[in-house]
mmCIF file of C-alpha atoms in Angstrom:
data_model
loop_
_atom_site.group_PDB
_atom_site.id
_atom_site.type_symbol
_atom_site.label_atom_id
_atom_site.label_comp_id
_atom_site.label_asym_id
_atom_site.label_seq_id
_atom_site.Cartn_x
_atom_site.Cartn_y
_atom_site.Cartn_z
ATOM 1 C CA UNK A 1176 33.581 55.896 11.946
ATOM 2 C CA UNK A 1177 36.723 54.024 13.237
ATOM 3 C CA UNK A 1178 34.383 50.947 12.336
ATOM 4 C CA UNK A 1179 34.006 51.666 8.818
ATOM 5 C CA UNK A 1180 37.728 52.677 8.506
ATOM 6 C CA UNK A 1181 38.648 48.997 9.633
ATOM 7 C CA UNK A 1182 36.179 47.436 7.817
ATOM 8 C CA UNK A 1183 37.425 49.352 4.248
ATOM 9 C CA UNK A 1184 40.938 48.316 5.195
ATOM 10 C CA UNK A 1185 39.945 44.471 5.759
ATOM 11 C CA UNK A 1186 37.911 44.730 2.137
ATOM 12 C CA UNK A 1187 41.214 45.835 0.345
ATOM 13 C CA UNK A 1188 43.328 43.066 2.333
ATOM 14 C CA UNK A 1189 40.848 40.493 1.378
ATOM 15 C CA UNK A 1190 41.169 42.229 -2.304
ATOM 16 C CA UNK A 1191 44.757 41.442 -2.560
ATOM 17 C CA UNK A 1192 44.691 38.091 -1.356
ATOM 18 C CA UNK A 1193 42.144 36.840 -4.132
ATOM 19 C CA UNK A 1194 44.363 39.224 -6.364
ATOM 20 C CA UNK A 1195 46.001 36.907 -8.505
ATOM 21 C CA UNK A 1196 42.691 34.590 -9.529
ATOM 22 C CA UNK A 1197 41.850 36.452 -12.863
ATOM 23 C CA UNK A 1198 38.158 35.567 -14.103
ATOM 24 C CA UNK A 1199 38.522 37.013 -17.406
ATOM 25 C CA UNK A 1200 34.973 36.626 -19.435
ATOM 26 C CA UNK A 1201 32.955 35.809 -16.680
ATOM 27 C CA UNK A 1202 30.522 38.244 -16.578
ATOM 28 C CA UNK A 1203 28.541 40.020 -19.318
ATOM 29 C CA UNK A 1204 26.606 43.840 -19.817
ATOM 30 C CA UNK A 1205 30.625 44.533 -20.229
ATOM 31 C CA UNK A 1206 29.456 48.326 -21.239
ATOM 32 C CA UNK A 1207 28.339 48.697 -17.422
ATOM 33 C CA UNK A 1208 32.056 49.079 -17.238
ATOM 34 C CA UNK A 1209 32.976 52.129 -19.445
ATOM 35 C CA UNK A 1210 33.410 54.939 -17.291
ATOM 36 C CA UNK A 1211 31.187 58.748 -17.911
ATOM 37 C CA UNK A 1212 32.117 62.067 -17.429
ATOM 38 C CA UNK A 1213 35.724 63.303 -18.512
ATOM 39 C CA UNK A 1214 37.096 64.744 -15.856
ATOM 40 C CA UNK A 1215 37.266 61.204 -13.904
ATOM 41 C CA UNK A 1216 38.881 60.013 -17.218
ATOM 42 C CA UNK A 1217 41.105 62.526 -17.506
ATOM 43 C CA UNK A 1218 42.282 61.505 -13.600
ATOM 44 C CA UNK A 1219 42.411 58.087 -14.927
ATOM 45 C CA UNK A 1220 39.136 57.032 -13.465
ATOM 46 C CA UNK A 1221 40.885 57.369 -9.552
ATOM 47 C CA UNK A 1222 37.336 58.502 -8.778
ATOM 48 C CA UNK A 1223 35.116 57.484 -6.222
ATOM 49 C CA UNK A 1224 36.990 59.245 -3.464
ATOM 50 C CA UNK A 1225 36.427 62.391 -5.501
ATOM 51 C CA UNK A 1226 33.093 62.098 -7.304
ATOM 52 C CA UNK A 1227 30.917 64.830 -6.213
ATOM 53 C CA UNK A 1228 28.543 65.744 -9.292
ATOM 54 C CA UNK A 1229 25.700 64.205 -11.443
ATOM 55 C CA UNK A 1230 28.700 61.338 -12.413
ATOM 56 C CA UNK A 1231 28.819 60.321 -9.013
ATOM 57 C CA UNK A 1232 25.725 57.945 -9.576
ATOM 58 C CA UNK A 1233 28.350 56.073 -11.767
ATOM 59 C CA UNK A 1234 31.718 55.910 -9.648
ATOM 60 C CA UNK A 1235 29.993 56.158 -6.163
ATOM 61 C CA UNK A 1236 26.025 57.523 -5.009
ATOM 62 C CA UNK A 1237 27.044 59.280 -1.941
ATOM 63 C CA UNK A 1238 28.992 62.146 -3.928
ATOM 64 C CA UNK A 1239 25.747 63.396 -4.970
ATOM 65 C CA UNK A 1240 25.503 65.253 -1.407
ATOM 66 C CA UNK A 1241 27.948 67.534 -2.778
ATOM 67 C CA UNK A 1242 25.005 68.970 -5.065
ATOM 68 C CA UNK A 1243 23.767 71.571 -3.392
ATOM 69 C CA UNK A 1244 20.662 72.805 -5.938
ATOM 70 C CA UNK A 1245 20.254 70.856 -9.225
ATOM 71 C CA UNK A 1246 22.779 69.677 -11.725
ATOM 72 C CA UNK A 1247 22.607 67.922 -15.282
ATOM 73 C CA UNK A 1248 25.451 66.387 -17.432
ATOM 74 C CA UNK A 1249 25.924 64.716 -20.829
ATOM 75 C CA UNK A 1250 29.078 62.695 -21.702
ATOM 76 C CA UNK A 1251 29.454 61.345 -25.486
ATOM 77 C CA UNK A 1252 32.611 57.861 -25.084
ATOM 78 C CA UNK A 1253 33.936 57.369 -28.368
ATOM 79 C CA UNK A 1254 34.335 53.959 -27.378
ATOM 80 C CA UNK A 1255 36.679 51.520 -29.846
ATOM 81 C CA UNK A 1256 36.035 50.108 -33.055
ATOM 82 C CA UNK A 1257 33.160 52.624 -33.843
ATOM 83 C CA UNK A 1258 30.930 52.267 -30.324
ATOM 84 C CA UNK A 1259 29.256 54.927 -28.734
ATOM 85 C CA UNK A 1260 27.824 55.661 -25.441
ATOM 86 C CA UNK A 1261 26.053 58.448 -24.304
ATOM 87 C CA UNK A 1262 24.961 59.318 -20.693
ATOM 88 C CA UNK A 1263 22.748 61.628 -19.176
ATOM 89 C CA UNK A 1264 22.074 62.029 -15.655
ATOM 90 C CA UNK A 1265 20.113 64.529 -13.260
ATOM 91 C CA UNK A 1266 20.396 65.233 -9.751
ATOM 92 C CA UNK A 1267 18.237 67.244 -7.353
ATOM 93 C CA UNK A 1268 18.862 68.273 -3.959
ATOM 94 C CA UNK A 1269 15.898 68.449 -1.350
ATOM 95 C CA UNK A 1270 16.635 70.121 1.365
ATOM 96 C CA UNK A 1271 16.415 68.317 5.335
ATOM 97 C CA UNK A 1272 15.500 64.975 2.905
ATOM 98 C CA UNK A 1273 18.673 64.502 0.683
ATOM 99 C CA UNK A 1274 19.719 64.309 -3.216
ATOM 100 C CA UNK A 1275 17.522 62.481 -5.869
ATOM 101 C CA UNK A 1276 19.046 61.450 -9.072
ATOM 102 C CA UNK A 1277 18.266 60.011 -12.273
ATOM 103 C CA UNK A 1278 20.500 58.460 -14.953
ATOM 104 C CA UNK A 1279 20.214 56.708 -18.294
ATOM 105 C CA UNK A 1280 23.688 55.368 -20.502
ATOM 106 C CA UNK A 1281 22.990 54.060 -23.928
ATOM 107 C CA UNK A 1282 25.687 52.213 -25.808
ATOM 108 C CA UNK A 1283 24.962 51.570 -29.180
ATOM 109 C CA UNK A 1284 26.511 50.092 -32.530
ATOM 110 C CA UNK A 1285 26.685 50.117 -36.674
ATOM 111 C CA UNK A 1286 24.716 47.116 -38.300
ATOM 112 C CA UNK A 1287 27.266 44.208 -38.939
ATOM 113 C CA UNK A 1288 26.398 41.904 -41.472
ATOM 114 C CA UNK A 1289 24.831 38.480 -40.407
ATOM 115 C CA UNK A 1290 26.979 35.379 -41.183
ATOM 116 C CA UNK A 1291 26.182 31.518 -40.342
ATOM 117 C CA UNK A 1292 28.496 28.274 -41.056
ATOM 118 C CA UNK A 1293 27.164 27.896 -44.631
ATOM 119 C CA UNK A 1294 27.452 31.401 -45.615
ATOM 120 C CA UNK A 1295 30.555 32.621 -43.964
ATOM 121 C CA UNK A 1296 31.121 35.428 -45.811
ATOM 122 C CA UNK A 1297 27.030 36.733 -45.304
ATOM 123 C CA UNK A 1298 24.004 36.104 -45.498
ATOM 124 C CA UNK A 1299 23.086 39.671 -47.366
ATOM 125 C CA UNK A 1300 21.343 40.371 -44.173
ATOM 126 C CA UNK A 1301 21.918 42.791 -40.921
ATOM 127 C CA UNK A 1302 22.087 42.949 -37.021
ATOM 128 C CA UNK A 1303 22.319 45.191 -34.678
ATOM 129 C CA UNK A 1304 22.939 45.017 -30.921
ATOM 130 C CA UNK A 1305 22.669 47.440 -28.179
ATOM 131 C CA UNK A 1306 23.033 48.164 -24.298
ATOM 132 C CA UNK A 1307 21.535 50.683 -22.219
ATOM 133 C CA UNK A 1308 20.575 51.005 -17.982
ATOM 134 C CA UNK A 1309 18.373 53.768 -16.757
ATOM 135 C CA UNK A 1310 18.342 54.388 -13.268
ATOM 136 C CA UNK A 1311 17.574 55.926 -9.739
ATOM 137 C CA UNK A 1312 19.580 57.266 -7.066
ATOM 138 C CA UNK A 1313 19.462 58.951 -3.656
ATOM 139 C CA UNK A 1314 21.979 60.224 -1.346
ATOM 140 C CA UNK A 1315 22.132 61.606 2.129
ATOM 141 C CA UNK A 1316 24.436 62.953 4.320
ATOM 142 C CA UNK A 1317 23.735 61.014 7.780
ATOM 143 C CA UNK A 1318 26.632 63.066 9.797
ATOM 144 C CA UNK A 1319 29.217 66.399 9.464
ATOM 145 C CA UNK A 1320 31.344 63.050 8.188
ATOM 146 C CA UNK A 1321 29.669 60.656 6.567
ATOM 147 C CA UNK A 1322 27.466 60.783 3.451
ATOM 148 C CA UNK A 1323 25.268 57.056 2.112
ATOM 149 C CA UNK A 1324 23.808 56.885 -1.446
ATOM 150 C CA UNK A 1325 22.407 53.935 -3.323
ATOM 151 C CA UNK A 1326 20.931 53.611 -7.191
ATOM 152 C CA UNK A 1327 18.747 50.865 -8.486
ATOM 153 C CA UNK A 1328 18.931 50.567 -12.302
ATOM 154 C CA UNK A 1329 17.170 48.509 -15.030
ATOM 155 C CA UNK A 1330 19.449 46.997 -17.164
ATOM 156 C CA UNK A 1331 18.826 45.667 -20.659
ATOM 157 C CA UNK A 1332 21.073 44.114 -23.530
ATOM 158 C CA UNK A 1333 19.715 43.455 -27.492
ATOM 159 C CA UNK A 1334 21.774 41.377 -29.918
ATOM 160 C CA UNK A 1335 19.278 41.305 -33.237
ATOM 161 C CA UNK A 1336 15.964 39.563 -31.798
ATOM 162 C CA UNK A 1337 17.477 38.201 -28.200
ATOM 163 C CA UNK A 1338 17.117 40.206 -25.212
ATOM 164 C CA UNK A 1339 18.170 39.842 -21.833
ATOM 165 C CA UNK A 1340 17.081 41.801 -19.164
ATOM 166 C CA UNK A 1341 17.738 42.443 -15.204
ATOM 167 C CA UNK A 1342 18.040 44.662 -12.075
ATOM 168 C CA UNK A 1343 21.333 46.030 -10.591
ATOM 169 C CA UNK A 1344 22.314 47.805 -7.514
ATOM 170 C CA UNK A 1345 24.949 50.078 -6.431
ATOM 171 C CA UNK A 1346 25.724 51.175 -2.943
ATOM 172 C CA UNK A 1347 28.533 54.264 -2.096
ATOM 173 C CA UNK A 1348 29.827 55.695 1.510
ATOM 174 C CA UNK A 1349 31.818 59.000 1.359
ATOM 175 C CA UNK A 1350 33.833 59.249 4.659
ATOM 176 C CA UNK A 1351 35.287 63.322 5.400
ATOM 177 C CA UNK A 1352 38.047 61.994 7.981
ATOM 178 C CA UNK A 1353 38.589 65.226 9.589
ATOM 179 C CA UNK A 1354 42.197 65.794 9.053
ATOM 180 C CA UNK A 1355 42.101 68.697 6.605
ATOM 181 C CA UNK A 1356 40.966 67.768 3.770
ATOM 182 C CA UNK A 1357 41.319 64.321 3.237
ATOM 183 C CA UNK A 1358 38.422 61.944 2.563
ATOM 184 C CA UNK A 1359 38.118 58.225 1.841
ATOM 185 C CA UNK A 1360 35.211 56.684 -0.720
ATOM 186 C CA UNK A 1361 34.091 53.255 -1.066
ATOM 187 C CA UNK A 1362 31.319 51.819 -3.681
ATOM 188 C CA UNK A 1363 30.124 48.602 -4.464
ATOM 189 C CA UNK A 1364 28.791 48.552 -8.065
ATOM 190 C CA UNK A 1365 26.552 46.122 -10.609
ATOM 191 C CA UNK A 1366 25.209 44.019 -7.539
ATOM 192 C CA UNK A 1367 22.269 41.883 -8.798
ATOM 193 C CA UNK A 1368 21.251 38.434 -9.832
ATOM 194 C CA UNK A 1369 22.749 36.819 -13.474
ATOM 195 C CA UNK A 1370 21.378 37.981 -16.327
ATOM 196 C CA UNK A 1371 20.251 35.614 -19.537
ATOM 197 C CA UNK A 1372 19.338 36.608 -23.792
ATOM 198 C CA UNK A 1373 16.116 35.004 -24.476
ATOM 199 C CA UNK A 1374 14.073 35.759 -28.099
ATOM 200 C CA UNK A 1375 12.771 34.067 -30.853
ATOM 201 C CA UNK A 1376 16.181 33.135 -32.615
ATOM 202 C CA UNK A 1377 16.572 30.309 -29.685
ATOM 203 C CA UNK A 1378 13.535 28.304 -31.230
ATOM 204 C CA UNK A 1379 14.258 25.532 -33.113
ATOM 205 C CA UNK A 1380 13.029 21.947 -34.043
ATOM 206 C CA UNK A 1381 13.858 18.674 -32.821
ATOM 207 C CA UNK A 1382 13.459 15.092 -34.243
ATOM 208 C CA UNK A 1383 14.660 12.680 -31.885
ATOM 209 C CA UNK A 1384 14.820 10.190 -34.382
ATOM 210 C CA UNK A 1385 17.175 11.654 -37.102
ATOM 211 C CA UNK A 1386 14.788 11.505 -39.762
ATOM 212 C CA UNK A 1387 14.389 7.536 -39.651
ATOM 213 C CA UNK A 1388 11.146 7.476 -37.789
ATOM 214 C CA UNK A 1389 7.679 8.728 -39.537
ATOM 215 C CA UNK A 1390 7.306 11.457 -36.810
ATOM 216 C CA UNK A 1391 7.565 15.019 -37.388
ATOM 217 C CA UNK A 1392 9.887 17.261 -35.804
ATOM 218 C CA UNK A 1393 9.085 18.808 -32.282
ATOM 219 C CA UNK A 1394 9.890 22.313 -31.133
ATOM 220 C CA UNK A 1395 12.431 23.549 -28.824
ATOM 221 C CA UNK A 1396 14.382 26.115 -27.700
ATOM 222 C CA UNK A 1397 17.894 26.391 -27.468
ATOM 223 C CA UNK A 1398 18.894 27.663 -23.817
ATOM 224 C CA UNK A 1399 21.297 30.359 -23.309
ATOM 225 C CA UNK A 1400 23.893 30.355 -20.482
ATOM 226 C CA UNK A 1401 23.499 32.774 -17.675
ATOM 227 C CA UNK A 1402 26.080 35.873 -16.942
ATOM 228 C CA UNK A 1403 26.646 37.243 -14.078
ATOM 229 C CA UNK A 1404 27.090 41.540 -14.094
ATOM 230 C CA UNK A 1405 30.605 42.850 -14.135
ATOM 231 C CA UNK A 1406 30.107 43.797 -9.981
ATOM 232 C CA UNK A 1407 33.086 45.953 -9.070
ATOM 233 C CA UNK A 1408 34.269 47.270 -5.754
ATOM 234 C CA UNK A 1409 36.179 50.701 -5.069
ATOM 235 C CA UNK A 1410 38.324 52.044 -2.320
ATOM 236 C CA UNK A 1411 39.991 55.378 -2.439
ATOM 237 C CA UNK A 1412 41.235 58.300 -0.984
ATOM 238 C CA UNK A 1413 41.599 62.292 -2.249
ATOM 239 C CA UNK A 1414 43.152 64.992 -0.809
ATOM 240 C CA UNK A 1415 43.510 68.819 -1.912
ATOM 241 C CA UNK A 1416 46.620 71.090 -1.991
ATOM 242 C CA UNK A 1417 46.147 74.719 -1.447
ATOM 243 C CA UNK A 1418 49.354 75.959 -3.622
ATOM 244 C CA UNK A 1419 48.826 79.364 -3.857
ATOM 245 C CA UNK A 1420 45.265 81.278 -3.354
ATOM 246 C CA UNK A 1421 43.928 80.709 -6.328
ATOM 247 C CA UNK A 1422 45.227 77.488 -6.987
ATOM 248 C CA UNK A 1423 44.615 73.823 -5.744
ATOM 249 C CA UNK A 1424 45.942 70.949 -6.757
ATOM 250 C CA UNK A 1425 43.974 67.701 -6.035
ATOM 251 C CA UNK A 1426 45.614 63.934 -5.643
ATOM 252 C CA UNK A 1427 43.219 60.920 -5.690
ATOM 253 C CA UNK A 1428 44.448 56.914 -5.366
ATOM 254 C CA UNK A 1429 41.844 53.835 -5.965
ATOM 255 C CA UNK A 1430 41.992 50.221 -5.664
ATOM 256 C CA UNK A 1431 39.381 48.691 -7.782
ATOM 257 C CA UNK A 1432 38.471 44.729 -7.300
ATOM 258 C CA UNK A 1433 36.047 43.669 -9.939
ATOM 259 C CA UNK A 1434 34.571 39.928 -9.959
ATOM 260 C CA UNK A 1435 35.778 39.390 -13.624
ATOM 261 C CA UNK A 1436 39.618 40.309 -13.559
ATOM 262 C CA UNK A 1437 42.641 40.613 -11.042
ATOM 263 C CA UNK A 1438 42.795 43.704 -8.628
ATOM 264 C CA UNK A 1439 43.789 47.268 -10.028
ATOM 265 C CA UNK A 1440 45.022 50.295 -9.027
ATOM 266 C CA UNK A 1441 44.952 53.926 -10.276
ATOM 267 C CA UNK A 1442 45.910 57.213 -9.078
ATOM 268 C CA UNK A 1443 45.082 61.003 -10.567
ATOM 269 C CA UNK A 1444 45.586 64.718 -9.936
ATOM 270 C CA UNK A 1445 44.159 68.115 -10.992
ATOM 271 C CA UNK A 1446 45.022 71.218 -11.148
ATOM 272 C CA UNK A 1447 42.632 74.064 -10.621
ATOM 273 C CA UNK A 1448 43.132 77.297 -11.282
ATOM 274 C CA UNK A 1449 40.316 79.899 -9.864
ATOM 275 C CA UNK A 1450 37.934 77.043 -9.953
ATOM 276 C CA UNK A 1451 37.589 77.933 -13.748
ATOM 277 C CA UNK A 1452 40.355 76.023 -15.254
ATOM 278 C CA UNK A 1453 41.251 72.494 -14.990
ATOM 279 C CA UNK A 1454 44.098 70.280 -16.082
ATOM 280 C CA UNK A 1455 44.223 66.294 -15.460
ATOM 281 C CA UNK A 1456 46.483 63.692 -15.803
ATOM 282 C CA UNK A 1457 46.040 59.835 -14.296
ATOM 283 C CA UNK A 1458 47.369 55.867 -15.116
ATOM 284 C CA UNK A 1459 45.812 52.909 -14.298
ATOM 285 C CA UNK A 1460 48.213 49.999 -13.262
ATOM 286 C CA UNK A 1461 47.908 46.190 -13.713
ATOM 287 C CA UNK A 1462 45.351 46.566 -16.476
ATOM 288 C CA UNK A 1463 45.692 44.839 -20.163
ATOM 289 C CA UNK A 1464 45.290 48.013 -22.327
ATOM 290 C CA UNK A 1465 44.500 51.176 -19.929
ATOM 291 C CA UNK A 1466 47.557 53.036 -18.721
ATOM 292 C CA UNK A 1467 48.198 56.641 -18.884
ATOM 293 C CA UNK A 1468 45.063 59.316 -19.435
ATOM 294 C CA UNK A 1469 44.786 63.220 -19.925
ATOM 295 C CA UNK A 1470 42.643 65.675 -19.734
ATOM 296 C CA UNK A 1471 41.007 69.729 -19.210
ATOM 297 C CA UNK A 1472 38.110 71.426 -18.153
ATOM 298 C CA UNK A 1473 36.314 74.871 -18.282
ATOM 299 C CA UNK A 1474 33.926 75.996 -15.266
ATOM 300 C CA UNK A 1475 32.126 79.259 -16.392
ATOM 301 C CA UNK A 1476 29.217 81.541 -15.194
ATOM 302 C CA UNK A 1477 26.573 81.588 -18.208
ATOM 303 C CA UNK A 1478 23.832 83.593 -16.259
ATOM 304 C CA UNK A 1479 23.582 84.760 -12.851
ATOM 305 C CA UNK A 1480 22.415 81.253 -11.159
ATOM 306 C CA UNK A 1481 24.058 78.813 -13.442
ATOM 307 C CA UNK A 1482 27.165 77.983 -14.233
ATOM 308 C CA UNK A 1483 28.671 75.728 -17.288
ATOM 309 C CA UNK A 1484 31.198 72.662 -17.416
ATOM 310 C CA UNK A 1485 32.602 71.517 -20.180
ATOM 311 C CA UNK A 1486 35.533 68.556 -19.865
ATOM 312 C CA UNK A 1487 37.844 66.488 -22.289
ATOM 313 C CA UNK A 1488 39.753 63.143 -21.725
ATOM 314 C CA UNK A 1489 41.881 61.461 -23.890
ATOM 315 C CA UNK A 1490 43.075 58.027 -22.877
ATOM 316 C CA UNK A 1491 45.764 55.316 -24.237
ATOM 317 C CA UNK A 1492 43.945 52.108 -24.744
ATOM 318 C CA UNK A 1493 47.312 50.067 -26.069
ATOM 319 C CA UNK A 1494 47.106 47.986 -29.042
ATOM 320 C CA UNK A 1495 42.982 48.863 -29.093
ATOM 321 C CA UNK A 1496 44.491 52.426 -29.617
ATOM 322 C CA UNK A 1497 42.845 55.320 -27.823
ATOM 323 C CA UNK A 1498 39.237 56.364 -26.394
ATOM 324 C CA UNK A 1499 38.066 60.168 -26.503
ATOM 325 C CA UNK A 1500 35.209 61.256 -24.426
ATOM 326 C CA UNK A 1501 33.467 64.561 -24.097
ATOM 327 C CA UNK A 1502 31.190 66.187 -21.611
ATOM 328 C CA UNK A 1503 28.832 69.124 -20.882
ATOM 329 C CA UNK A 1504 27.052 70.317 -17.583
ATOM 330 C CA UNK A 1505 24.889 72.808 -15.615
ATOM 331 C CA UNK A 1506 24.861 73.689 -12.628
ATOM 332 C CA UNK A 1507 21.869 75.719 -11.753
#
């Protein structure tokens, strides 16, 4: 354990020195990056020390161990300028094997209007584009301390007839260090080889000779550069305050280094009340929109074995103005 310790603390040095070498644009399947479920929005996505439901195959595998039966969720993003995403995830636990999972996030769009350099304005036709991943994870608590948990997801992207298509893996550790109740969570997210569109709108002709020789054109197709996937890294640490006995109020701080942007921070808290009711607040630092986030929950027995979740987040996105996201669960 004092291994892994040093080696997250070397990860987030090595983080800050590549810091300030911003690779804006450089990767694609951008919606990989909008965070599910609201209460780790509401805690401004400080998370993946404190994940420990059916969204932890999102922010980090190995906080599936804290599902101790079964467990589904739905989360609607009311993404900006009219995009949607919806996720829906499942989780299982086995017991003496370890916690199955599966997951599928669908981001989708209105039809824009098609335009091309000679009719700028349209071309009185339509296209639509769309995202989506579906995938598996399993988790496992290996010691009293330490819990592993990995996913493997297929990924897919549509803009009118092009499609690209690829694999991704993510990788989580949850570390319970002992000293009350503080615990430390790592993930390493989107890992996987460059993705590239391909379809039938990359076809073209050729004619080497410009039209002065008597042979007809050839075909061809126009090649399309690769993207890498927006792979992201996460290091944090949670901790829970006991303030009175029915009341506990929970602190969680992340460093996030993704390969397409500088290094960023965010912290959250919550406030629980009788483990029923739940108030969040969280800000993200040294991010170009993101800042300040808020949310609530409700945790409620609907029969004898199952119990409902409902959370909201609201969160400031800047000049892009603000994102909304609901959610619904059972625990059962």
């Amino acid at each position: 354990m004092k291994r892994l310790i040093q080696i997250a603390f070397v990860c987030a040095l090595a983080g800050g020195v590549s810091a300030d070498f911003s690779k804006v644009g450089s990767a694609g399947a951008q919606f990989l990056k909008i965070g599910v479920g609201s209460r780790y929005q509401g805690m401004g996505e400080a998370s993946v020390a404190i994940a420990n439901d059916v969204y932890s195959m999102y922010w980090n595998p190995a906080g599936l161990v804290e599902i101790n039966n079964s467990a589904i969720g739905f989360t609607n993003v009311n993404w900006v300028l009219d995009i949607d995403l919806n996720y829906v995830a499942y989780a299982k636990n086995f017991q003496d094997i370890g916690v199955f999972g599966v997951a599928a996030s669908i981001l989708s769009m209105d039809k824009q209007e098609i335009t091309t350099f000679d009719q700028q304005d349209g071309t009185g036709n339509q296209y639509s584009a769309s995202s989506y991943a579906i995938g598996v994870s399993f988790a496992r608590q290996m010691t009293a301390k330490f819990a592993f948990g990995a996913s493997i997801k297929y990924i897919g992207e549509r803009i009118h007839q092009e499609r690209s298509e690829g694999l991704g893996f993510d990788f989580g550790t949850m570390l319970y260090t002992g000293f009350r109740s503080l615990r430390m969570g790592m993930s390493m997210t989107n890992l996987g080889r460059d993705m590239r569109f391909e379809g039938p709108d990359l076809d073209v002709t050729f004619d080497p000779q410009q039209g002065q020789g008597a042979n007809s054109a050839i075909g061809a197709k126009l090649k399309s550069t690769p993207y890498d996937l927006p792979l992201m890294f996460r290091f944090g640490l949670a901790y829970d305050f006991n303030l009175a006995p029915k009341s506990m109020l929970t602190l969680s701080g992340e460093l996030k280094h993704p390969n397409d942007n500088v290094r960023q921070e965010a912290v959250g808290a919550e406030f629980g009340y009788n483990q029923q009711f739940f108030l969040r607040t969280g800000y993200k630092f040294n991010n170009d929109e993101q800042t300040i986030a808020f949310g609530g929950g409700l945790q409620t027995n609907i029969t004898k074995g199952t119990k409902l979740t409902i959370d909201y987040a609201w969160q400031d996105f800047g000049r892009l103005q603000t994102a909304q996201r609901f959610s619904v669960g059972f625990v059962f």
